[in-house]
Amino acid sequence: MTQASSDLIDLVILVPDRNTEAAVTGILSRPQALGIREISSSIFTHIERDPGCYKRSHDFLRPMTNSYKHALVMFDRVGCGQESERRETIEGIVENNLSVSGWGDRAAAVVIDPELEVWVWSDSPAVASCLGWEPGMSDLRKWLTAIGLWPKYGRKPVDPKRAVEQVLRQVRKPRSSGIYKLLAQRVSFERCTDPAFLKFKAVMQKWFGR
C-alpha cells in the first residue's frame, strides 16, 4: 500500500448481482450484531455475475489495491462454473489470484453453497414476515413440506432458491433485492449457521473487530 492507511476506505466488496449486494448492504448496516466497528465500504457487481467473480475478480479489483484496506469477493457456487468443486477449493483459488494480484493477505473470498437463498432460511419468524407469509414461519414450513421442498426433519429446504420463488409466487409478491436487504436487517445473525456465512462473519471480525 502506498497511501497512509488512514486515507484508505476500509472495504471493497465484489458481488455477482443486486440481490447479493442488497443482502450485504443489510448485513453491514448492523455492525454491532456482526461484532465489528462501523466501517466505510463500497460494493460493486460484476457484469459477468458468478462466473465473472470467480474468473476475473482479481482483474476487477487490482486497480483498487491502493484505495482500500481490504477486499472481499462473494458469489454463489451454483452458477459460477465450478459446481464440481468444493466451496473451500473455489475460495482458495480466488484468494490466491487476489493475493498475487497485489492484495497479499488483505483479501478473502466467500462462496455461498449452493446460493444466496440458503442464508434466507432459518427458524426466525422474520423470514415468513419478510416473504409476505402472514400465518407465520411454522405454517410456511408446513406448506413447503407439503409441496416437497422442505424435508420434514430437515433444517432447510432442499432447493433454497426454488423455495423462495415458490413462496413469493404463492403470496403474489414480486421478487426484489429489497426482500434480501430486509431479511438481512431483521433476521438474527446468531440463527444463521451456514459455513459460508460464518466465514464471512469471521473475516469481518478479524479485519474490523471491536
PDB file of C-alpha atoms in Angstrom:
ATOM      1  CA  MET A   1       0.000   0.000   0.000  1.00  0.00           C
ATOM      2  CA  THR A   2       1.389   3.415  -0.926  1.00  0.00           C
ATOM      3  CA  GLN A   3      -1.177   5.658   0.756  1.00  0.00           C
ATOM      4  CA  ALA A   4      -1.324   6.180   4.507  1.00  0.00           C
ATOM      5  CA  SER A   5      -3.584   3.511   5.976  1.00  0.00           C
ATOM      6  CA  SER A   6      -5.846   6.180   7.470  1.00  0.00           C
ATOM      7  CA  ASP A   7      -6.570   7.509   3.967  1.00  0.00           C
ATOM      8  CA  LEU A   8      -7.917   4.200   2.712  1.00  0.00           C
ATOM      9  CA  ILE A   9     -11.535   3.074   2.600  1.00  0.00           C
ATOM     10  CA  ASP A  10     -11.993   0.053   4.845  1.00  0.00           C
ATOM     11  CA  LEU A  11     -13.508  -2.466   2.438  1.00  0.00           C
ATOM     12  CA  VAL A  12     -14.379  -3.106  -1.200  1.00  0.00           C
ATOM     13  CA  ILE A  13     -16.756  -5.969  -1.951  1.00  0.00           C
ATOM     14  CA  LEU A  14     -17.393  -7.583  -5.331  1.00  0.00           C
ATOM     15  CA  VAL A  15     -20.666  -9.497  -5.747  1.00  0.00           C
ATOM     16  CA  PRO A  16     -22.476 -11.069  -8.724  1.00  0.00           C
ATOM     17  CA  ASP A  17     -25.881  -9.380  -8.591  1.00  0.00           C
ATOM     18  CA  ARG A  18     -28.200  -6.853  -6.952  1.00  0.00           C
ATOM     19  CA  ASN A  19     -29.729  -9.384  -4.577  1.00  0.00           C
ATOM     20  CA  THR A  20     -26.350 -10.209  -3.043  1.00  0.00           C
ATOM     21  CA  GLU A  21     -25.489  -6.505  -2.969  1.00  0.00           C
ATOM     22  CA  ALA A  22     -28.710  -5.802  -1.055  1.00  0.00           C
ATOM     23  CA  ALA A  23     -28.070  -8.650   1.385  1.00  0.00           C
ATOM     24  CA  VAL A  24     -24.507  -7.471   2.097  1.00  0.00           C
ATOM     25  CA  THR A  25     -25.689  -3.877   2.487  1.00  0.00           C
ATOM     26  CA  GLY A  26     -28.267  -5.047   5.024  1.00  0.00           C
ATOM     27  CA  ILE A  27     -25.743  -7.117   6.943  1.00  0.00           C
ATOM     28  CA  LEU A  28     -23.166  -4.331   7.107  1.00  0.00           C
ATOM     29  CA  SER A  29     -25.843  -1.941   8.386  1.00  0.00           C
ATOM     30  CA  ARG A  30     -25.748  -3.946  11.648  1.00  0.00           C
ATOM     31  CA  PRO A  31     -22.098  -3.724  12.745  1.00  0.00           C
ATOM     32  CA  GLN A  32     -22.908  -4.379  16.393  1.00  0.00           C
ATOM     33  CA  ALA A  33     -24.747  -7.626  15.586  1.00  0.00           C
ATOM     34  CA  LEU A  34     -21.861  -8.618  13.328  1.00  0.00           C
ATOM     35  CA  GLY A  35     -19.338  -7.891  16.082  1.00  0.00           C
ATOM     36  CA  ILE A  36     -17.441  -5.204  14.189  1.00  0.00           C
ATOM     37  CA  ARG A  37     -16.923  -1.447  14.334  1.00  0.00           C
ATOM     38  CA  GLU A  38     -18.556   0.981  11.913  1.00  0.00           C
ATOM     39  CA  ILE A  39     -16.723   0.694   8.581  1.00  0.00           C
ATOM     40  CA  SER A  40     -16.549   2.527   5.262  1.00  0.00           C
ATOM     41  CA  SER A  41     -17.191   0.337   2.236  1.00  0.00           C
ATOM     42  CA  SER A  42     -18.012   0.143  -1.463  1.00  0.00           C
ATOM     43  CA  ILE A  43     -19.907  -2.678  -3.168  1.00  0.00           C
ATOM     44  CA  PHE A  44     -19.584  -3.464  -6.880  1.00  0.00           C
ATOM     45  CA  THR A  45     -21.434  -6.023  -9.019  1.00  0.00           C
ATOM     46  CA  HIS A  46     -19.576  -7.943 -11.736  1.00  0.00           C
ATOM     47  CA  ILE A  47     -21.192  -7.723 -15.159  1.00  0.00           C
ATOM     48  CA  GLU A  48     -20.462 -11.437 -15.724  1.00  0.00           C
ATOM     49  CA  ARG A  49     -22.169 -12.351 -12.444  1.00  0.00           C
ATOM     50  CA  ASP A  50     -20.947 -15.503 -10.621  1.00  0.00           C
ATOM     51  CA  PRO A  51     -18.518 -16.723 -13.328  1.00  0.00           C
ATOM     52  CA  GLY A  52     -17.041 -13.223 -13.547  1.00  0.00           C
ATOM     53  CA  CYS A  53     -16.468 -13.102  -9.791  1.00  0.00           C
ATOM     54  CA  TYR A  54     -14.761 -16.494  -9.952  1.00  0.00           C
ATOM     55  CA  LYS A  55     -12.602 -15.946 -13.017  1.00  0.00           C
ATOM     56  CA  ARG A  56     -11.924 -12.227 -13.061  1.00  0.00           C
ATOM     57  CA  SER A  57     -12.349 -10.736  -9.578  1.00  0.00           C
ATOM     58  CA  HIS A  58      -8.581 -10.227  -9.266  1.00  0.00           C
ATOM     59  CA  ASP A  59      -8.540  -8.232 -12.519  1.00  0.00           C
ATOM     60  CA  PHE A  60     -11.561  -6.187 -11.418  1.00  0.00           C
ATOM     61  CA  LEU A  61     -10.102  -5.378  -8.003  1.00  0.00           C
ATOM     62  CA  ARG A  62      -6.426  -4.957  -8.958  1.00  0.00           C
ATOM     63  CA  PRO A  63      -6.714  -1.174  -9.605  1.00  0.00           C
ATOM     64  CA  MET A  64      -8.164  -0.721  -6.103  1.00  0.00           C
ATOM     65  CA  THR A  65      -5.308  -2.185  -4.064  1.00  0.00           C
ATOM     66  CA  ASN A  66      -4.105   1.292  -3.047  1.00  0.00           C
ATOM     67  CA  SER A  67      -7.575   2.679  -2.312  1.00  0.00           C
ATOM     68  CA  TYR A  68      -8.988   0.095   0.095  1.00  0.00           C
ATOM     69  CA  LYS A  69      -7.627  -1.686   3.148  1.00  0.00           C
ATOM     70  CA  HIS A  70      -9.341  -4.987   2.357  1.00  0.00           C
ATOM     71  CA  ALA A  71     -11.205  -6.727  -0.466  1.00  0.00           C
ATOM     72  CA  LEU A  72     -13.910  -9.377  -0.295  1.00  0.00           C
ATOM     73  CA  VAL A  73     -15.358 -11.405  -3.170  1.00  0.00           C
ATOM     74  CA  MET A  74     -18.688 -13.128  -2.608  1.00  0.00           C
ATOM     75  CA  PHE A  75     -20.652 -15.280  -5.058  1.00  0.00           C
ATOM     76  CA  ASP A  76     -22.690 -18.495  -5.393  1.00  0.00           C
ATOM     77  CA  ARG A  77     -21.105 -21.896  -6.003  1.00  0.00           C
ATOM     78  CA  VAL A  78     -24.051 -22.884  -8.209  1.00  0.00           C
ATOM     79  CA  GLY A  79     -23.737 -20.888 -11.404  1.00  0.00           C
ATOM     80  CA  CYS A  80     -20.062 -19.971 -11.106  1.00  0.00           C
ATOM     81  CA  GLY A  81     -18.985 -22.729 -13.495  1.00  0.00           C
ATOM     82  CA  GLN A  82     -17.146 -24.754 -10.852  1.00  0.00           C
ATOM     83  CA  GLU A  83     -20.060 -26.757  -9.450  1.00  0.00           C
ATOM     84  CA  SER A  84     -17.950 -29.935  -9.249  1.00  0.00           C
ATOM     85  CA  GLU A  85     -15.545 -28.266  -6.808  1.00  0.00           C
ATOM     86  CA  ARG A  86     -15.969 -27.828  -3.072  1.00  0.00           C
ATOM     87  CA  ARG A  87     -16.702 -24.382  -1.689  1.00  0.00           C
ATOM     88  CA  GLU A  88     -13.349 -24.213   0.076  1.00  0.00           C
ATOM     89  CA  THR A  89     -11.450 -25.146  -3.086  1.00  0.00           C
ATOM     90  CA  ILE A  90     -13.091 -22.376  -5.098  1.00  0.00           C
ATOM     91  CA  GLU A  91     -12.422 -19.858  -2.328  1.00  0.00           C
ATOM     92  CA  GLY A  92      -8.768 -20.887  -2.240  1.00  0.00           C
ATOM     93  CA  ILE A  93      -8.338 -20.339  -5.983  1.00  0.00           C
ATOM     94  CA  VAL A  94      -9.925 -16.882  -5.853  1.00  0.00           C
ATOM     95  CA  GLU A  95      -7.943 -15.876  -2.774  1.00  0.00           C
ATOM     96  CA  ASN A  96      -4.681 -16.966  -4.397  1.00  0.00           C
ATOM     97  CA  ASN A  97      -5.484 -14.931  -7.519  1.00  0.00           C
ATOM     98  CA  LEU A  98      -6.244 -11.893  -5.348  1.00  0.00           C
ATOM     99  CA  SER A  99      -3.051 -12.355  -3.340  1.00  0.00           C
ATOM    100  CA  VAL A 100      -0.721 -12.417  -6.353  1.00  0.00           C
ATOM    101  CA  SER A 101      -2.569  -9.517  -7.994  1.00  0.00           C
ATOM    102  CA  GLY A 102      -1.437  -7.162  -5.244  1.00  0.00           C
ATOM    103  CA  TRP A 103      -3.803  -7.734  -2.328  1.00  0.00           C
ATOM    104  CA  GLY A 104      -1.497 -10.073  -0.424  1.00  0.00           C
ATOM    105  CA  ASP A 105      -3.253 -11.252   2.725  1.00  0.00           C
ATOM    106  CA  ARG A 106      -5.735  -8.356   2.675  1.00  0.00           C
ATOM    107  CA  ALA A 107      -8.406 -10.148   0.610  1.00  0.00           C
ATOM    108  CA  ALA A 108     -10.788 -13.059   1.061  1.00  0.00           C
ATOM    109  CA  ALA A 109     -13.442 -14.960  -0.892  1.00  0.00           C
ATOM    110  CA  VAL A 110     -16.754 -16.276   0.393  1.00  0.00           C
ATOM    111  CA  VAL A 111     -18.524 -18.808  -1.830  1.00  0.00           C
ATOM    112  CA  ILE A 112     -22.132 -19.408  -0.802  1.00  0.00           C
ATOM    113  CA  ASP A 113     -23.111 -23.057  -1.180  1.00  0.00           C
ATOM    114  CA  PRO A 114     -25.312 -23.606  -3.068  1.00  0.00           C
ATOM    115  CA  GLU A 115     -26.507 -19.999  -3.405  1.00  0.00           C
ATOM    116  CA  LEU A 116     -27.534 -16.833  -1.586  1.00  0.00           C
ATOM    117  CA  GLU A 117     -31.020 -18.101  -0.719  1.00  0.00           C
ATOM    118  CA  VAL A 118     -29.546 -20.640   1.720  1.00  0.00           C
ATOM    119  CA  TRP A 119     -28.982 -17.635   4.016  1.00  0.00           C
ATOM    120  CA  VAL A 120     -32.706 -16.815   3.868  1.00  0.00           C
ATOM    121  CA  TRP A 121     -33.930 -19.939   5.633  1.00  0.00           C
ATOM    122  CA  SER A 122     -33.801 -20.075   9.399  1.00  0.00           C
ATOM    123  CA  ASP A 123     -36.369 -20.573  12.135  1.00  0.00           C
ATOM    124  CA  SER A 124     -36.667 -16.833  12.654  1.00  0.00           C
ATOM    125  CA  PRO A 125     -40.268 -15.553  12.464  1.00  0.00           C
ATOM    126  CA  ALA A 126     -38.887 -12.618  10.476  1.00  0.00           C
ATOM    127  CA  VAL A 127     -38.358 -14.922   7.474  1.00  0.00           C
ATOM    128  CA  ALA A 128     -42.086 -15.537   6.942  1.00  0.00           C
ATOM    129  CA  SER A 129     -42.857 -11.883   7.584  1.00  0.00           C
ATOM    130  CA  CYS A 130     -40.290 -10.605   5.067  1.00  0.00           C
ATOM    131  CA  LEU A 131     -41.521 -13.070   2.425  1.00  0.00           C
ATOM    132  CA  GLY A 132     -45.131 -11.985   2.973  1.00  0.00           C
ATOM    133  CA  TRP A 133     -46.383 -15.248   4.513  1.00  0.00           C
ATOM    134  CA  GLU A 134     -48.834 -13.888   7.070  1.00  0.00           C
ATOM    135  CA  PRO A 135     -49.690 -17.136   9.004  1.00  0.00           C
ATOM    136  CA  GLY A 136     -46.101 -17.334  10.209  1.00  0.00           C
ATOM    137  CA  MET A 137     -42.989 -19.473   9.971  1.00  0.00           C
ATOM    138  CA  SER A 138     -44.485 -22.712  11.278  1.00  0.00           C
ATOM    139  CA  ASP A 139     -47.256 -22.589   8.696  1.00  0.00           C
ATOM    140  CA  LEU A 140     -44.796 -21.674   5.943  1.00  0.00           C
ATOM    141  CA  ARG A 141     -42.589 -24.636   6.772  1.00  0.00           C
ATOM    142  CA  LYS A 142     -45.588 -26.994   6.738  1.00  0.00           C
ATOM    143  CA  TRP A 143     -46.627 -25.668   3.318  1.00  0.00           C
ATOM    144  CA  LEU A 144     -43.127 -26.150   1.875  1.00  0.00           C
ATOM    145  CA  THR A 145     -43.018 -29.665   3.329  1.00  0.00           C
ATOM    146  CA  ALA A 146     -46.401 -30.432   1.776  1.00  0.00           C
ATOM    147  CA  ILE A 147     -45.167 -29.476  -1.713  1.00  0.00           C
ATOM    148  CA  GLY A 148     -41.923 -31.422  -1.269  1.00  0.00           C
ATOM    149  CA  LEU A 149     -39.479 -28.543  -0.883  1.00  0.00           C
ATOM    150  CA  TRP A 150     -38.649 -28.828   2.828  1.00  0.00           C
ATOM    151  CA  PRO A 151     -37.897 -32.302   4.236  1.00  0.00           C
ATOM    152  CA  LYS A 152     -39.967 -32.991   7.340  1.00  0.00           C
ATOM    153  CA  TYR A 153     -36.905 -33.298   9.558  1.00  0.00           C
ATOM    154  CA  GLY A 154     -34.559 -31.120   7.511  1.00  0.00           C
ATOM    155  CA  ARG A 155     -33.056 -27.843   8.720  1.00  0.00           C
ATOM    156  CA  LYS A 156     -33.596 -26.043   5.426  1.00  0.00           C
ATOM    157  CA  PRO A 157     -35.392 -26.510   2.070  1.00  0.00           C
ATOM    158  CA  VAL A 158     -33.573 -28.848  -0.306  1.00  0.00           C
ATOM    159  CA  ASP A 159     -33.597 -26.155  -3.003  1.00  0.00           C
ATOM    160  CA  PRO A 160     -33.424 -22.813  -1.152  1.00  0.00           C
ATOM    161  CA  LYS A 161     -33.819 -20.618  -4.240  1.00  0.00           C
ATOM    162  CA  ARG A 162     -36.805 -22.555  -5.602  1.00  0.00           C
ATOM    163  CA  ALA A 163     -38.419 -22.426  -2.171  1.00  0.00           C
ATOM    164  CA  VAL A 164     -38.137 -18.626  -2.089  1.00  0.00           C
ATOM    165  CA  GLU A 165     -39.547 -18.373  -5.608  1.00  0.00           C
ATOM    166  CA  GLN A 166     -42.479 -20.681  -4.803  1.00  0.00           C
ATOM    167  CA  VAL A 167     -43.379 -18.749  -1.663  1.00  0.00           C
ATOM    168  CA  LEU A 168     -43.291 -15.392  -3.437  1.00  0.00           C
ATOM    169  CA  ARG A 169     -45.382 -16.819  -6.266  1.00  0.00           C
ATOM    170  CA  GLN A 170     -47.906 -18.157  -3.765  1.00  0.00           C
ATOM    171  CA  VAL A 171     -48.289 -14.808  -1.986  1.00  0.00           C
ATOM    172  CA  ARG A 172     -48.076 -12.906  -5.298  1.00  0.00           C
ATOM    173  CA  LYS A 173     -45.147 -10.831  -4.129  1.00  0.00           C
ATOM    174  CA  PRO A 174     -42.547  -9.756  -6.716  1.00  0.00           C
ATOM    175  CA  ARG A 175     -39.027 -10.983  -6.085  1.00  0.00           C
ATOM    176  CA  SER A 176     -36.811  -7.988  -5.425  1.00  0.00           C
ATOM    177  CA  SER A 177     -33.469  -7.075  -3.896  1.00  0.00           C
ATOM    178  CA  GLY A 178     -35.405  -5.188  -1.216  1.00  0.00           C
ATOM    179  CA  ILE A 179     -36.563  -8.507   0.252  1.00  0.00           C
ATOM    180  CA  TYR A 180     -32.957  -9.656   0.690  1.00  0.00           C
ATOM    181  CA  LYS A 181     -31.973  -6.371   2.332  1.00  0.00           C
ATOM    182  CA  LEU A 182     -34.964  -6.533   4.684  1.00  0.00           C
ATOM    183  CA  LEU A 183     -34.123 -10.115   5.676  1.00  0.00           C
ATOM    184  CA  ALA A 184     -30.507  -9.130   6.361  1.00  0.00           C
ATOM    185  CA  GLN A 185     -31.694  -6.263   8.532  1.00  0.00           C
ATOM    186  CA  ARG A 186     -34.208  -8.290  10.567  1.00  0.00           C
ATOM    187  CA  VAL A 187     -33.063 -11.919  10.951  1.00  0.00           C
ATOM    188  CA  SER A 188     -30.737 -12.654  13.864  1.00  0.00           C
ATOM    189  CA  PHE A 189     -27.200 -13.481  12.742  1.00  0.00           C
ATOM    190  CA  GLU A 190     -26.994 -15.936  15.608  1.00  0.00           C
ATOM    191  CA  ARG A 191     -29.635 -18.071  13.867  1.00  0.00           C
ATOM    192  CA  CYS A 192     -27.512 -18.460  10.708  1.00  0.00           C
ATOM    193  CA  THR A 193     -25.062 -21.370  10.979  1.00  0.00           C
ATOM    194  CA  ASP A 194     -24.270 -21.688   7.278  1.00  0.00           C
ATOM    195  CA  PRO A 195     -20.498 -22.262   6.875  1.00  0.00           C
ATOM    196  CA  ALA A 196     -20.092 -19.519   4.260  1.00  0.00           C
ATOM    197  CA  PHE A 197     -21.893 -17.001   6.478  1.00  0.00           C
ATOM    198  CA  LEU A 198     -19.766 -17.999   9.449  1.00  0.00           C
ATOM    199  CA  LYS A 199     -16.639 -17.444   7.328  1.00  0.00           C
ATOM    200  CA  PHE A 200     -17.928 -14.035   6.226  1.00  0.00           C
ATOM    201  CA  LYS A 201     -18.588 -13.113   9.857  1.00  0.00           C
ATOM    202  CA  ALA A 202     -15.174 -14.375  10.989  1.00  0.00           C
ATOM    203  CA  VAL A 203     -13.359 -12.441   8.248  1.00  0.00           C
ATOM    204  CA  MET A 204     -15.196  -9.233   9.134  1.00  0.00           C
ATOM    205  CA  GLN A 205     -14.366  -9.669  12.817  1.00  0.00           C
ATOM    206  CA  LYS A 206     -10.704 -10.400  12.031  1.00  0.00           C
ATOM    207  CA  TRP A 207     -10.400  -7.247   9.923  1.00  0.00           C
ATOM    208  CA  PHE A 208     -12.729  -4.885  11.776  1.00  0.00           C
ATOM    209  CA  GLY A 209     -13.395  -6.406  15.176  1.00  0.00           C
ATOM    210  CA  ARG A 210     -14.175  -4.141  18.074  1.00  0.00           C
TER     211      ARG A 210
END
